[in-house]
Each structure stands twice: as structure tokens, then as C-alpha cells.
Amino acid sequence: MREYSILAGRAAPLGATFDGEGVNFAVFSQHARRITLCLFSPDGKTETHRLDLPERDGDVWHGYIPGLRPGRLYGIRADGPYAPEEGHRFNSNKLLLDPYAKRITGHPDWHDTLMGYKVGHGQADLSFDKRDNARYMPRCVVEDVLFAWGRDTPPRVPHEETVIYEAHVKGLTQLHPDVIRKGRFLGLASDAVLDHLVRLGITAIELLPSQAFLNDRFLIEKGLVNYWGYQTIGFFAPEPRYLENGQIAEFQHMVARLHAAGIEVIMDVVYNHTGEGNELGPTLSFRGLDNRSYYRLQENPRYYINDTGTGNTINMDHPMVLRMVLDSLRYWVEVMHVDGFRFDLAATLGRTPTGFDRNAAFFQAIRQDPVLTQVKLIAEPWDIGPGGYRVGGFPPPFLEWNDKFRDGIRRFWRGDPGHVPVLADRITGSALQFDHSGRPATSSVNFVTAHDGFTLMDVVSYSAKHNEANGEGNRDGHNDNGSDNMGVEGQTDDPAIVAARAQRRRNLLATLLFSQGTPMIVAGDELGNSQRGNNNAYCQDNEIGWIDWPEADWAFFDFVRRLIAFRRDHPILRQKRFLHAHERLIDGIEDLFWWRPDGVPMQDADWNAPDLRTLCVEMRIASGTPAYAQREEAVFLVFNRGEAVTVHLPPCPENRRWRLWIDTGHPDIDGEVVDGGFLKAGRETVLALELETVHG
């Protein structure tokens, strides 16, 4: 066995850093008495060395080992007080993951020794477990993060041109017949997947959590797994199960391939909590390194503040915890070349002891960061804590998931009364929520479905959730889904219901893609994918959660592709500036007109009519929009939730005419001139027309 000497090293950067000659280790712990580095044999089975980090600068412990190379397996032990009622849970018998580890070999094997306390003891977490947990823990790996990027260039797609595709690495690839490396980053980088995304017109793929995460013990004991991944345990390491050969270069290769296809990569990241849970959870990393620093604790520090619903909440008020999050974000941008982030339960990131603050340290740090201000930042603007619902309350440059759009659009098409004014607000960018602080209309990330909830097919096929496979008695998941089974619960061969459901799906996605804001589509919705009524498939790593490629509805795919192309070709539908009738003018012409089907401008009384079922809107380019976009003069949209109706078109100036490009009731229509100044909008139909110049 080789003997290693450990030198003082340096306090930055944190983590394990190979410099060509050896490896520097630096670990933060404010309250530890000693930090010990543990080295392992190549197979990970034998702990070969224990070396105390010899130096401490402030709260960073560090040491340097000459001759150590990438690929070496390691872990950390922290010695300090075990005093849960004072917020301390040090236990040097527990091998810990390095929070800055660039790769982790796998997942913990659940065993009671992973707990810092004696499971079943009368004092619960106040007891102390002296057993070593190393045989059940994964190892950290020293990595050389260099990658031959070649000419990789971030696509930097403007917000107003962005179409987001929310996808799960395994769910997208597992059943695809032409993908070889199924369930892997390399499979997502395959020609088959890239061709599909390019054909559809996607500009950004938003990946469900791809940082290393935990398989919850209660799921493993039920024969399930954490499929979605919202239990992060390593903020710098790719999820091991998505690596084919255990190399982080596989993730980098995936990003390079997507970039070459013109597609940005957005990561769904979970910095609001970790997978260690509450005081009865395992000691895997943060809890054992410095529980009182990493987590927000109650007045009795034995217990955790739980604004996330997962048992714990990250303490963003601590400068070193904030530094870890920012270091992690910059790492994924600078080393892994990702193009943006979607922040899970982002309201938690702005919490202070007095509640949510849009000027909290995290937001201020982001706004001044020269790296992070160059990428897309998307907030899930809520958590479950007091005052946690904050849609529209985030500072620039954040975009936000807009669940008001989802709920309003679903209920309009379901036929709920009084939802025409709601539809009008949503298709014009939800100005009440977002038109402030200089924010653009693209701040609203519009969606009718997301990973959390029904798929598009299930929105029109189920009136209630069916989550029995989750093993929780169908008690989990949302109960109010704004869905409608349209006559039969679940699958049916009734041709009338099948046709009506296809029509409703076309209406929902047409509404999404014709609305101001940034649209997001869930992977598989364009193919008619169903989760069999499960609206909380977080633990369904099986045919429920995977996209059913063999049964794909390719006719629907072609229609969705046309919707995206129509949006791309008509900048009026994706403006940065908010449209406001009677407020902004272009050469003396208003930019937003609301019409009744009979061709009369809408009046206040019309909006409140109890039988209002049809919305007709004419949109023009907002003032200040670059001249290149003003080549088109107007689009006219009709959203008809009622019976068939004759719609009078807005007057045409001389040498102009209206052309019908989209009719969800006749999906094959693709550019028909409308003569006579009116047309028929079929029952439950969306129409999209362009005002064009007649030449010659």
C-alpha cells in the first residue's frame, strides 16, 4: 500500500481539485473539531488511508496530497459535537459525501447504520450510533473535468424565440426503438432524439433533476424508486444512473450534441432542500459536516424548518452555503456548458427569518454574477411555507412558471363559466402578474401540463387522479386538475370521444403556442402519451412514467410541429413588450383589439355576459419592436368554446387580405384565403389568421 504525505494545500477552490501533480482537498465546516479524508481502494471496498486535513483557514479545512490522481475514490469524516438540541449532529463513525464531489459512484444501500442515531432507540435522534456506515455508502471520485469541447458554442436563443421541452432523461429514451443507450445521457444525445426535437421545433430541453439524487428508503421498501429525482445529494455530480460508463464526459458530450443541433440545455435544480430529510433522516453529507450551518433550524434547533415539504430547508442565509449554490451553478455553466436553470421551489431560495424577500441574498448574488446573468433562469415561484405562493414576485432576470396560465386555460376549454376574461389575460402574457419592474412578457413561462400532474392526454381522458400504483392509497397528488374525461374515464375506443379528445388537445396546445410568454411543452404530449391517469408519477420508473413511443400519435405530432412553426414565423405571437389596448400605438394604430364574433369591438358589458363562450383578438406588433418584425401587420385569433359561430373578420386595409393558417377543427388546413369578410368557427375550435399584403 502506498503511503501518502499530506501538505497544507489551500482553501480554494472547495472540493477535490487535481492540478496535474496531485489533489487539493478543501471542505467547509464551521463547527467541526476535525475533518478527516478517507481514501479507498480502486474497487471501493477497502478504506486504505485516513488523513486529517492539516490546515484551517477560517471555516475551510484543507490539505494537498502529491501524487494522487483522478479516479481515486474518497469520502469524508467530520468530528465534532453530537448535540441535536444545539443543532449539532457530528458523528465521525459516518462516512460522508463531499458536497463538492464532481462524481459519485452510486446510491447508498439502505441500512440503519446510515443514521447518526440508533434506530428504534427510545430517545430516537438524541441517541448516538457508533457503527461505521462505509460499506453502505457510495464513494466520491476525484475528477479531471477537462473536456475537448472543440467549437461548442451556446445557442443563446433569445427568450422570445424560446420553446421549452420538459423531459426526463430516462423517460424520454427508455422505450424509443432507435435509441441504443436507453435511460442515459448518451441516449438523449442520440440521432433519434435530436432529430425528433429538431423536427418538432424545440429550442431548449429542460431536464428533470440530473444532479446526483437519493432513492428514498420508504420507496425502496415498497419496491419503487425516486424516478423524478427531487432529492438531491450532490450538487456538482451528474446522477450516476444516467451515466453509461461512469464518466462525467458523457454529460458534456450530450450538451455538445444538443448545442450542435441548436438546442439549449436547461437543468431543473433543487437547491431548496437536500435528500437527508428531517431529524430522523440519514447522515450522508451536509448533516454530518455541519448541520447547524447547512440547514434552517427551528427555535429548538433539534428540529428543521420545513418550507419545502421534504423535511428540511437549505440555509441560504449562511454565506458558505450560498457560496456552494453559486459555485455549483457556475460549475454547470462553465465546466458542463449548460444554458440555464429551472429552480425547484424557488420561493425557498428567497426566504429570510422574516419571510420571502425578492431582494434576498441569493437573488442579489445572482443579479451581479457575470456568469449566471448570461444564462436562462426560471423560478418555480412557490413553496409550502407561510406566504410561499409568489407568482409574479421574482426580480429580473428570472422567468417564472405560471400555474395561473395552466389552470385558466384548462378550465376555459373544460367549459367553466366566466373564463373568457381569464383567457384574455393569459394569452396576453398575464400582465397583472408580470408587467412591472421592467419585466418583459417572456417572464411568464406558460404551460398546460408539467411533469407534476396529468399529461395532456390524461387532461382530456380523466376527471380524477388514479395514483394507486404509488402505494399511498391514491391520497397523493393534486385533486383539482381542471381535467375532463369527455364522457368515459380513461381509455376508450368510442370514435366520437377519441375525436373529441384529439380536438381538445389541439385546442390546448394551440392556445399555449399562440399566447404571449415563453411556452413549455412536456415531452410526450406531442405524441399523445398517457400515464394512465397518474398525476404524481414521481416513483414510477416503468411504463407509467416512460414515453410510449411505440403507440405515438404521429398525426398529432405533425400538427404540434405546425403550431410551433406558426409561432416561429409570426413574431406578433412572441413579443417582449406587453400588448395593451388603447395604450401603446404604432403609427397611431392600436396594437390589441378585442372583437365580438359579429365584428363589433368588445365593450365592458360584453366581458361580463353569462353566455360568453368566444374570444376574438387581433394583435399587432407592439411599439418599440425592431423593424424587422414589422413585416407582418396583424394576426387574428379565435378561441371558440361554444357551438359553431360565424365570425366577422376585422376590416382589411386596401391591398390586404386574411389568410387562415390554423383551424384545430380541420387540422389539415394550411393557408387558405378567406373571402367575404367572415368565416365559420366550428364548435370548440381555435383559428389563427394572418393579415397579408396582396402583391400584383
XYZ file of C-alpha atoms in Angstrom:
696
model
C 0.000 0.000 0.000
C 1.396 3.364 -0.980
C 1.854 5.889 1.764
C 0.790 9.454 1.102
C 2.009 12.619 2.726
C -0.481 15.408 3.179
C 0.629 19.015 2.907
C -1.112 22.228 3.885
C -2.672 22.870 0.496
C -5.035 25.785 0.002
C -8.536 26.818 0.995
C -9.833 27.374 -2.541
C -11.389 26.024 -4.563
C -13.551 23.829 -2.384
C -13.785 20.133 -3.150
C -11.157 17.856 -4.698
C -9.061 19.629 -7.344
C -6.434 17.896 -9.486
C -3.652 20.240 -10.640
C -1.556 17.785 -12.694
C 0.739 16.891 -9.808
C -1.643 15.991 -7.021
C -5.001 16.751 -5.478
C -6.045 19.572 -3.163
C -8.941 18.916 -0.788
C -10.899 21.742 0.826
C -14.008 21.260 2.972
C -16.192 23.797 4.761
C -17.295 23.182 8.336
C -17.781 25.972 10.834
C -18.393 23.795 13.893
C -16.243 20.672 13.339
C -13.248 19.868 15.523
C -11.535 17.748 12.868
C -12.086 16.824 9.216
C -10.622 13.521 8.024
C -10.096 12.472 4.414
C -10.688 8.761 3.717
C -9.129 7.124 0.629
C -10.342 3.834 -0.817
C -9.006 1.045 -2.995
C -9.903 1.107 -6.727
C -12.827 -1.266 -6.160
C -14.101 0.940 -3.324
C -14.282 -1.914 -0.835
C -11.268 -1.136 1.329
C -10.560 2.062 3.215
C -6.816 2.401 2.680
C -5.978 5.736 4.324
C -7.332 8.194 6.881
C -5.653 11.578 6.700
C -6.677 14.551 8.797
C -6.832 17.775 6.806
C -3.962 19.650 8.430
C -4.874 23.303 7.921
C -7.860 25.527 8.588
C -8.413 28.970 7.084
C -11.499 30.426 8.663
C -14.045 27.653 8.369
C -12.378 25.821 5.461
C -10.276 22.755 6.249
C -7.743 21.801 3.595
C -4.785 19.652 2.598
C -2.828 18.647 -0.501
C -1.679 15.136 -1.444
C 1.146 14.999 -4.001
C 0.940 12.145 -6.488
C -2.795 11.491 -6.095
C -4.520 11.071 -9.445
C -8.018 11.414 -10.943
C -10.145 8.338 -10.424
C -9.237 7.981 -6.759
C -12.204 7.139 -4.526
C -12.664 9.103 -1.328
C -15.041 10.220 1.391
C -15.010 12.492 4.435
C -15.468 12.072 8.177
C -16.209 15.002 10.464
C -15.606 15.049 14.202
C -17.468 17.476 16.414
C -20.247 17.690 18.985
C -23.254 15.411 18.739
C -25.791 17.674 20.415
C -29.071 17.693 18.458
C -30.733 20.101 20.868
C -27.985 22.587 19.989
C -28.274 21.854 16.262
C -25.098 19.708 16.015
C -25.125 16.158 14.607
C -21.465 15.268 14.071
C -20.664 11.557 14.064
C -17.183 10.569 12.907
C -18.326 6.956 12.527
C -20.213 8.021 9.421
C -18.529 8.305 6.029
C -19.842 11.427 4.270
C -20.064 12.610 0.703
C -18.088 15.703 -0.223
C -20.668 18.397 -1.112
C -18.347 19.463 -3.951
C -17.745 15.950 -5.333
C -17.715 16.008 -9.144
C -18.740 12.358 -9.361
C -20.402 9.866 -7.019
C -20.171 6.136 -7.672
C -23.797 5.278 -6.974
C -26.503 5.368 -4.325
C -26.495 4.433 -0.647
C -27.623 0.906 0.213
C -30.252 1.498 2.864
C -29.215 0.274 6.298
C -29.770 1.577 9.808
C -26.072 2.496 10.095
C -26.705 5.357 7.656
C -28.448 7.112 10.538
C -26.437 9.110 13.034
C -28.663 7.803 15.830
C -29.812 4.349 16.952
C -32.936 3.431 15.033
C -35.602 2.190 17.452
C -33.935 3.746 20.489
C -36.317 5.345 22.958
C -34.635 8.731 22.585
C -34.763 8.496 18.778
C -32.403 11.050 17.231
C -30.987 12.063 20.610
C -29.194 8.711 20.744
C -25.804 8.120 19.107
C -24.901 5.293 16.719
C -21.247 4.198 16.861
C -21.339 1.793 13.914
C -19.406 2.557 10.736
C -21.593 3.052 7.689
C -18.868 2.934 4.996
C -19.917 -0.383 3.434
C -23.338 1.098 2.631
C -22.166 4.442 1.273
C -21.178 5.367 -2.289
C -17.753 6.909 -2.861
C -16.758 10.297 -4.208
C -14.378 10.304 -7.169
C -11.508 12.687 -7.900
C -12.170 14.009 -11.402
C -10.259 15.845 -14.098
C -13.100 17.918 -15.533
C -11.383 18.961 -18.773
C -13.287 18.084 -21.944
C -12.428 18.566 -25.604
C -15.285 20.950 -26.416
C -13.944 21.873 -29.845
C -16.098 24.611 -31.332
C -19.024 24.184 -28.957
C -20.999 27.418 -28.857
C -24.034 28.079 -26.646
C -27.064 28.660 -28.910
C -28.133 31.685 -26.801
C -31.671 31.606 -28.174
C -33.489 34.859 -27.290
C -36.262 34.445 -24.743
C -38.899 35.498 -27.246
C -37.852 32.698 -29.628
C -37.645 30.002 -26.968
C -39.823 26.870 -26.915
C -39.048 24.698 -23.886
C -39.418 20.905 -23.858
C -39.524 19.487 -20.311
C -38.134 15.953 -20.345
C -36.842 13.142 -18.154
C -33.564 11.567 -19.288
C -34.833 8.016 -18.893
C -38.492 8.668 -19.625
C -37.653 10.220 -22.990
C -35.328 7.444 -24.144
C -36.250 4.143 -22.479
C -38.887 2.963 -24.970
C -37.562 4.693 -28.080
C -36.912 1.902 -30.610
C -33.956 3.675 -32.214
C -32.076 4.617 -29.027
C -29.331 2.196 -28.007
C -28.130 3.717 -24.724
C -31.571 3.859 -23.161
C -32.013 5.804 -19.941
C -28.648 7.521 -20.286
C -27.301 10.964 -21.136
C -25.749 9.339 -24.193
C -29.146 8.057 -25.264
C -30.587 11.547 -25.049
C -27.711 12.679 -27.286
C -28.600 10.109 -29.954
C -29.530 10.997 -33.524
C -33.053 9.683 -32.962
C -33.802 12.052 -30.095
C -32.062 15.047 -31.660
C -33.905 14.544 -34.950
C -37.219 14.435 -33.091
C -36.528 17.662 -31.209
C -35.339 19.495 -34.308
C -38.318 18.346 -36.382
C -40.689 19.471 -33.653
C -39.083 22.915 -33.451
C -37.809 22.780 -29.858
C -35.159 25.352 -28.882
C -34.436 24.245 -25.284
C -34.704 20.975 -23.419
C -35.364 21.281 -19.693
C -34.109 18.151 -17.944
C -35.705 16.930 -14.740
C -33.094 16.690 -11.957
C -29.832 15.369 -13.341
C -27.650 16.106 -10.327
C -26.976 13.116 -8.072
C -30.071 12.330 -6.020
C -31.273 9.901 -3.390
C -33.584 6.905 -3.639
C -35.834 7.416 -0.621
C -35.854 4.495 1.787
C -39.649 4.331 2.016
C -39.808 3.940 -1.787
C -37.171 1.205 -1.909
C -39.039 -0.710 0.778
C -42.179 -0.553 -1.405
C -40.318 -1.783 -4.465
C -40.309 1.692 -6.052
C -37.607 4.302 -6.705
C -37.228 8.050 -6.815
C -37.883 8.455 -10.540
C -38.136 12.230 -10.888
C -35.074 12.971 -8.744
C -36.144 15.835 -6.462
C -33.934 14.651 -3.584
C -30.505 15.999 -4.475
C -27.494 14.778 -2.511
C -24.672 16.019 -4.785
C -24.894 19.488 -6.329
C -21.825 19.051 -8.572
C -22.159 15.407 -9.620
C -24.256 14.044 -12.512
C -26.818 11.432 -11.495
C -24.925 8.090 -11.605
C -27.793 6.068 -13.084
C -27.723 8.224 -16.234
C -24.026 7.522 -16.881
C -23.272 4.584 -19.190
C -19.604 4.188 -18.237
C -19.377 6.337 -15.124
C -17.720 9.266 -16.901
C -18.868 12.866 -16.485
C -17.734 13.424 -20.085
C -20.944 11.654 -21.093
C -22.954 14.608 -19.814
C -20.613 17.027 -21.555
C -20.941 15.048 -24.796
C -24.732 15.254 -24.535
C -24.601 19.023 -24.132
C -22.240 19.408 -27.082
C -24.542 17.318 -29.286
C -27.615 19.314 -28.319
C -25.768 22.578 -28.931
C -24.712 21.391 -32.365
C -28.411 20.872 -33.112
C -29.176 24.426 -31.943
C -30.860 23.271 -28.719
C -30.138 24.743 -25.303
C -29.876 22.635 -22.141
C -31.723 23.834 -19.040
C -31.296 21.906 -15.794
C -34.036 21.502 -13.207
C -32.104 22.049 -9.971
C -33.089 21.505 -6.341
C -31.249 23.871 -4.027
C -34.143 24.394 -1.596
C -33.519 21.164 0.348
C -31.393 18.013 0.322
C -32.234 14.317 0.423
C -31.296 13.978 4.106
C -34.836 14.702 5.328
C -35.740 15.746 8.868
C -34.162 14.852 12.217
C -34.985 11.171 11.605
C -33.298 11.126 8.211
C -29.896 9.716 7.251
C -26.495 11.302 7.804
C -24.973 11.280 4.332
C -23.227 14.621 3.817
C -24.423 18.057 4.913
C -25.932 16.952 8.235
C -22.706 15.285 9.316
C -20.437 18.070 8.060
C -22.178 20.975 9.769
C -25.895 20.586 10.384
C -26.289 23.976 12.032
C -24.756 25.814 9.055
C -26.325 23.954 6.131
C -29.933 23.833 7.354
C -32.511 26.291 8.644
C -33.456 25.147 12.143
C -36.374 25.943 14.401
C -36.139 27.838 17.676
C -35.463 24.433 19.173
C -32.573 23.560 16.823
C -33.200 19.847 17.194
C -35.910 20.338 14.559
C -35.809 21.630 10.998
C -37.801 24.368 9.308
C -39.767 22.597 6.600
C -40.886 25.133 3.988
C -40.288 22.536 1.267
C -42.419 19.620 2.459
C -39.410 17.301 2.371
C -38.244 17.585 5.963
C -35.510 20.212 5.708
C -34.689 23.571 4.137
C -31.289 24.786 2.958
C -29.945 27.764 4.920
C -29.282 30.344 2.204
C -28.574 32.952 4.874
C -25.215 31.332 5.587
C -22.548 32.791 3.270
C -20.771 29.464 2.744
C -23.996 27.668 1.868
C -24.868 30.457 -0.544
C -21.350 30.147 -1.949
C -21.849 26.412 -2.502
C -25.022 27.017 -4.504
C -23.404 29.736 -6.617
C -20.261 27.622 -7.132
C -22.480 24.761 -8.252
C -24.396 26.909 -10.740
C -21.209 28.353 -12.196
C -19.687 24.878 -12.440
C -22.563 23.609 -14.568
C -22.305 26.656 -16.833
C -18.532 26.960 -17.160
C -17.455 23.297 -16.999
C -20.550 21.463 -18.249
C -21.750 24.228 -20.629
C -25.442 24.199 -19.678
C -27.563 27.149 -20.770
C -29.847 27.758 -17.831
C -31.643 26.504 -14.745
C -35.148 25.926 -13.514
C -35.168 26.345 -9.717
C -37.432 23.951 -7.859
C -39.468 25.635 -5.087
C -37.610 28.860 -5.745
C -39.542 30.815 -3.118
C -37.444 28.960 -0.542
C -34.275 30.438 -2.037
C -35.551 33.907 -1.152
C -36.579 33.127 2.403
C -35.122 35.047 5.314
C -36.060 34.839 9.008
C -38.892 37.302 8.272
C -40.245 35.522 5.188
C -39.808 35.752 1.416
C -37.745 38.688 0.142
C -37.273 39.330 -3.582
C -34.061 41.141 -2.602
C -32.712 38.256 -0.528
C -29.006 37.423 -0.701
C -29.481 34.680 -3.307
C -31.254 36.963 -5.767
C -28.782 39.778 -5.263
C -25.872 37.400 -5.770
C -27.385 36.052 -8.990
C -28.071 39.532 -10.386
C -24.458 40.649 -10.005
C -22.852 37.437 -11.221
C -21.146 37.857 -14.627
C -21.583 34.168 -15.473
C -25.101 33.462 -14.253
C -26.644 36.604 -15.738
C -25.772 35.215 -19.168
C -27.989 32.120 -18.890
C -31.712 31.457 -18.601
C -33.073 31.492 -15.044
C -36.550 30.098 -14.373
C -38.247 30.054 -10.978
C -40.903 27.701 -9.708
C -42.359 30.615 -7.730
C -43.759 28.892 -4.662
C -43.089 26.591 -1.728
C -45.355 25.286 1.049
C -44.190 27.692 3.763
C -46.081 30.764 5.017
C -46.640 33.242 2.184
C -44.930 30.843 -0.189
C -47.035 31.481 -3.310
C -45.135 34.206 -5.204
C -46.138 34.078 -8.873
C -45.028 37.343 -10.458
C -42.960 38.313 -7.426
C -39.447 37.432 -8.580
C -36.931 40.035 -9.722
C -35.461 40.258 -13.210
C -33.876 38.382 -14.928
C -35.955 35.450 -13.641
C -38.705 33.876 -15.694
C -41.425 32.112 -13.710
C -43.649 29.086 -14.106
C -47.186 30.457 -14.422
C -49.660 27.975 -12.973
C -52.400 30.569 -13.413
C -51.992 30.031 -17.151
C -52.315 26.255 -16.770
C -55.416 26.441 -14.591
C -57.152 29.174 -16.565
C -56.625 27.526 -19.945
C -57.698 24.083 -18.785
C -60.873 25.454 -17.212
C -61.756 27.587 -20.207
C -61.648 24.569 -22.505
C -63.463 22.424 -19.939
C -66.285 24.920 -20.217
C -66.161 26.521 -16.771
C -68.278 29.711 -16.834
C -66.665 33.133 -16.618
C -63.320 32.075 -18.083
C -63.253 34.137 -21.286
C -61.785 37.159 -19.421
C -59.310 34.788 -17.771
C -58.286 33.501 -21.194
C -57.809 37.067 -22.407
C -55.431 37.793 -19.512
C -53.427 34.634 -20.064
C -52.920 34.855 -23.835
C -51.626 38.425 -23.464
C -48.888 37.470 -21.007
C -50.588 37.649 -17.589
C -49.753 41.351 -17.362
C -51.276 41.755 -13.900
C -48.622 39.394 -12.529
C -45.623 40.220 -14.713
C -45.894 43.712 -16.218
C -43.814 45.521 -13.604
C -40.178 46.230 -12.757
C -39.317 46.430 -16.437
C -40.024 42.727 -16.907
C -40.760 41.503 -20.450
C -43.798 39.472 -21.461
C -41.496 36.459 -21.813
C -41.236 36.378 -17.991
C -44.312 34.155 -17.918
C -43.431 30.531 -18.639
C -46.761 29.288 -19.960
C -47.715 25.622 -19.722
C -50.837 23.482 -19.738
C -49.003 20.436 -18.384
C -45.793 19.786 -16.456
C -44.077 16.709 -15.042
C -46.087 17.279 -11.857
C -49.654 16.474 -12.879
C -51.572 14.927 -15.748
C -50.123 14.564 -19.214
C -52.009 16.345 -21.979
C -53.745 13.109 -22.985
C -54.788 12.482 -19.392
C -56.157 16.041 -19.021
C -58.785 15.095 -21.623
C -59.198 11.443 -20.535
C -59.583 11.500 -16.740
C -61.765 13.530 -14.410
C -59.926 12.256 -11.328
C -56.421 11.093 -10.499
C -55.534 7.394 -10.422
C -52.346 7.110 -8.367
C -52.922 3.683 -6.837
C -49.587 2.408 -8.212
C -47.777 4.850 -5.910
C -48.777 2.796 -2.879
C -50.310 5.683 -0.954
C -53.967 4.807 -1.315
C -54.463 7.425 -4.050
C -54.056 10.141 -1.410
C -51.022 11.754 -3.074
C -51.107 14.184 -5.989
C -53.409 17.089 -6.774
C -57.148 16.636 -6.506
C -58.151 19.715 -8.530
C -56.805 19.112 -12.027
C -59.096 21.141 -14.285
C -59.472 17.983 -16.355
C -62.426 16.371 -18.173
C -62.787 12.765 -19.310
C -65.254 13.859 -22.017
C -67.656 11.027 -21.312
C -65.590 7.996 -20.321
C -62.963 7.687 -17.582
C -59.713 6.559 -19.149
C -59.051 4.776 -22.416
C -61.895 4.193 -24.852
C -62.458 3.008 -28.415
C -65.536 5.204 -28.872
C -64.662 7.106 -32.088
C -66.639 10.202 -31.090
C -64.827 10.522 -27.759
C -61.446 9.775 -29.342
C -62.065 12.550 -31.910
C -63.281 14.996 -29.255
C -60.215 14.353 -27.117
C -57.891 14.933 -30.079
C -59.701 18.197 -30.788
C -59.373 19.320 -27.154
C -55.654 18.507 -27.180
C -55.210 20.562 -30.350
C -57.083 23.445 -28.719
C -54.987 23.355 -25.557
C -51.645 23.379 -27.365
C -52.800 25.967 -29.901
C -53.775 28.236 -27.009
C -50.378 27.663 -25.403
C -48.399 28.407 -28.540
C -50.455 31.425 -29.585
C -50.019 33.147 -26.189
C -47.549 35.862 -25.267
C -44.875 34.500 -22.949
C -42.455 31.572 -23.055
C -44.159 28.252 -23.896
C -43.214 24.960 -22.264
C -44.319 21.556 -23.574
C -43.950 18.298 -21.670
C -42.131 15.528 -23.508
C -44.619 13.058 -24.906
C -47.573 15.428 -25.071
C -46.883 15.879 -28.771
C -47.254 12.099 -29.164
C -50.437 11.534 -27.167
C -48.573 9.950 -24.233
C -50.620 8.833 -21.215
C -49.651 7.982 -17.625
C -52.921 6.067 -17.130
C -54.358 8.825 -15.005
C -51.401 9.027 -12.608
C -50.822 12.702 -11.841
C -47.860 12.143 -9.496
C -45.587 9.660 -11.263
C -42.554 10.625 -9.167
C -41.858 6.988 -8.250
C -42.930 5.281 -11.476
C -39.708 4.255 -13.235
C -41.677 1.988 -15.562
C -44.147 2.129 -18.443
C -46.314 4.590 -16.470
C -43.549 7.191 -16.361
C -41.844 6.425 -19.687
C -42.974 7.863 -23.018
C -44.807 5.254 -25.060
C -43.021 5.709 -28.395
C -44.475 2.557 -29.987
C -48.007 3.984 -29.630
C -47.128 7.527 -30.691
C -49.796 9.643 -32.411
C -47.731 10.937 -35.339
C -50.619 12.873 -36.871
C -50.828 14.884 -33.665
C -47.051 15.347 -33.719
C -47.309 16.876 -37.187
C -49.994 19.288 -36.004
C -47.955 20.385 -32.976
C -44.950 20.886 -35.250
C -47.100 23.215 -37.400
C -48.225 25.167 -34.319
C -44.612 25.729 -33.265
C -43.675 26.744 -36.811
C -46.563 29.218 -36.937
C -45.380 30.779 -33.684
C -41.813 30.942 -35.005
C -42.923 32.579 -38.245
C -45.157 35.181 -36.551
C -43.264 37.394 -34.097
C -46.557 39.061 -33.151
C -47.249 35.969 -31.020
C -43.982 36.175 -29.091
C -43.324 39.810 -28.321
C -41.146 41.004 -25.474
C -43.356 44.001 -24.780
C -46.794 43.644 -23.286
C -49.767 44.385 -25.510
C -52.233 46.895 -24.082
C -55.303 48.033 -25.958
C -55.672 51.825 -26.105
C -52.249 52.398 -24.546
C -49.438 51.672 -26.973
C -49.599 52.853 -30.557
C -47.711 52.102 -33.760
C -48.085 54.979 -36.156
C -51.362 55.828 -34.451
C -52.707 52.257 -34.642
C -53.580 50.309 -31.500
C -51.719 47.034 -31.007
C -54.502 44.980 -29.387
C -58.150 44.700 -30.404
C -60.871 42.603 -28.784
C -63.749 41.767 -31.127
C -67.149 40.170 -30.789
C -67.905 37.462 -33.372
C -70.285 39.886 -35.100
C -67.397 42.267 -35.807
C -68.250 44.831 -33.110
C -65.489 45.856 -30.672
C -65.925 44.341 -27.205
C -67.431 46.601 -24.553
C -67.319 46.223 -20.776
C -70.773 44.665 -20.693
C -69.735 42.061 -23.240
C -66.989 40.714 -20.984
C -69.500 40.011 -18.227
C -72.126 38.316 -20.413
C -73.031 34.964 -18.772
C -73.231 33.205 -22.145
C -69.845 34.443 -23.415
C -68.012 31.496 -24.964
C -65.954 33.024 -27.778
C -62.900 35.260 -27.686
C -61.677 37.035 -30.829
C -58.456 39.036 -30.671
C -56.416 40.972 -33.214
C -52.764 41.511 -32.313
C -50.195 43.816 -33.868
C -46.516 44.430 -33.230
C -46.000 46.404 -30.019
C -44.318 49.782 -30.140
C -40.543 49.660 -29.962
C -40.313 46.209 -31.559
C -37.416 46.029 -34.060
C -38.405 46.969 -37.576
C -37.536 43.508 -38.972
C -40.542 42.055 -37.179
C -42.986 44.580 -38.583
C -43.159 42.868 -41.955
C -46.371 41.219 -40.754
C -49.221 43.536 -39.932
C -51.581 41.541 -37.735
C -52.797 38.139 -36.661
C -56.381 37.337 -35.747
C -57.124 34.561 -33.278
C -60.450 32.965 -32.424
C -60.963 30.784 -29.341
C -64.441 29.308 -29.506
C -65.546 27.154 -26.581
C -69.195 27.152 -27.642
C -71.179 25.905 -30.584
C -70.212 26.783 -34.152
C -70.389 30.517 -34.788
C -69.940 32.877 -37.729
C -67.024 35.218 -37.085
C -66.693 38.548 -38.891
C -63.076 39.376 -39.609
C -61.575 42.772 -38.785
C -61.659 45.224 -41.708
C -58.831 44.863 -44.227
C -56.934 47.918 -45.455
C -56.535 48.273 -49.210
C -54.397 45.536 -50.816
C -54.646 43.344 -47.683
C -56.432 40.080 -47.031
C -56.833 37.495 -44.303
C -55.339 34.018 -44.717
C -56.339 31.112 -42.448
C -53.327 29.057 -41.370
C -54.616 27.063 -38.399
C -58.027 25.549 -37.739
C -57.977 22.988 -34.916
C -61.264 21.569 -36.194
C -59.697 20.934 -39.611
C -56.047 20.202 -38.809
C -55.105 19.754 -42.470
C -55.876 23.387 -43.364
C -52.580 25.158 -44.036
C -53.098 28.548 -45.637
C -56.475 29.357 -47.157
C -57.519 32.843 -48.303
C -60.741 33.929 -46.622
C -63.124 35.784 -48.921
C -66.245 37.683 -47.934
C -65.032 39.088 -44.622
C -66.290 36.253 -42.417
C -65.826 32.539 -41.744
C -67.287 29.778 -39.643
C -65.567 28.837 -36.400
C -66.567 25.287 -35.632
C -67.621 24.005 -32.240
C -64.731 24.148 -29.732
C -62.176 25.455 -32.188
C -59.102 27.671 -32.374
C -58.457 29.657 -35.542
C -55.335 31.607 -36.472
C -55.275 34.021 -39.415
C -52.608 36.347 -40.777
C -53.217 39.713 -42.423
C -51.089 39.632 -45.550
C -50.310 42.034 -48.369
C -51.718 41.251 -51.796
C -48.986 41.722 -54.408
C -49.538 42.464 -58.101
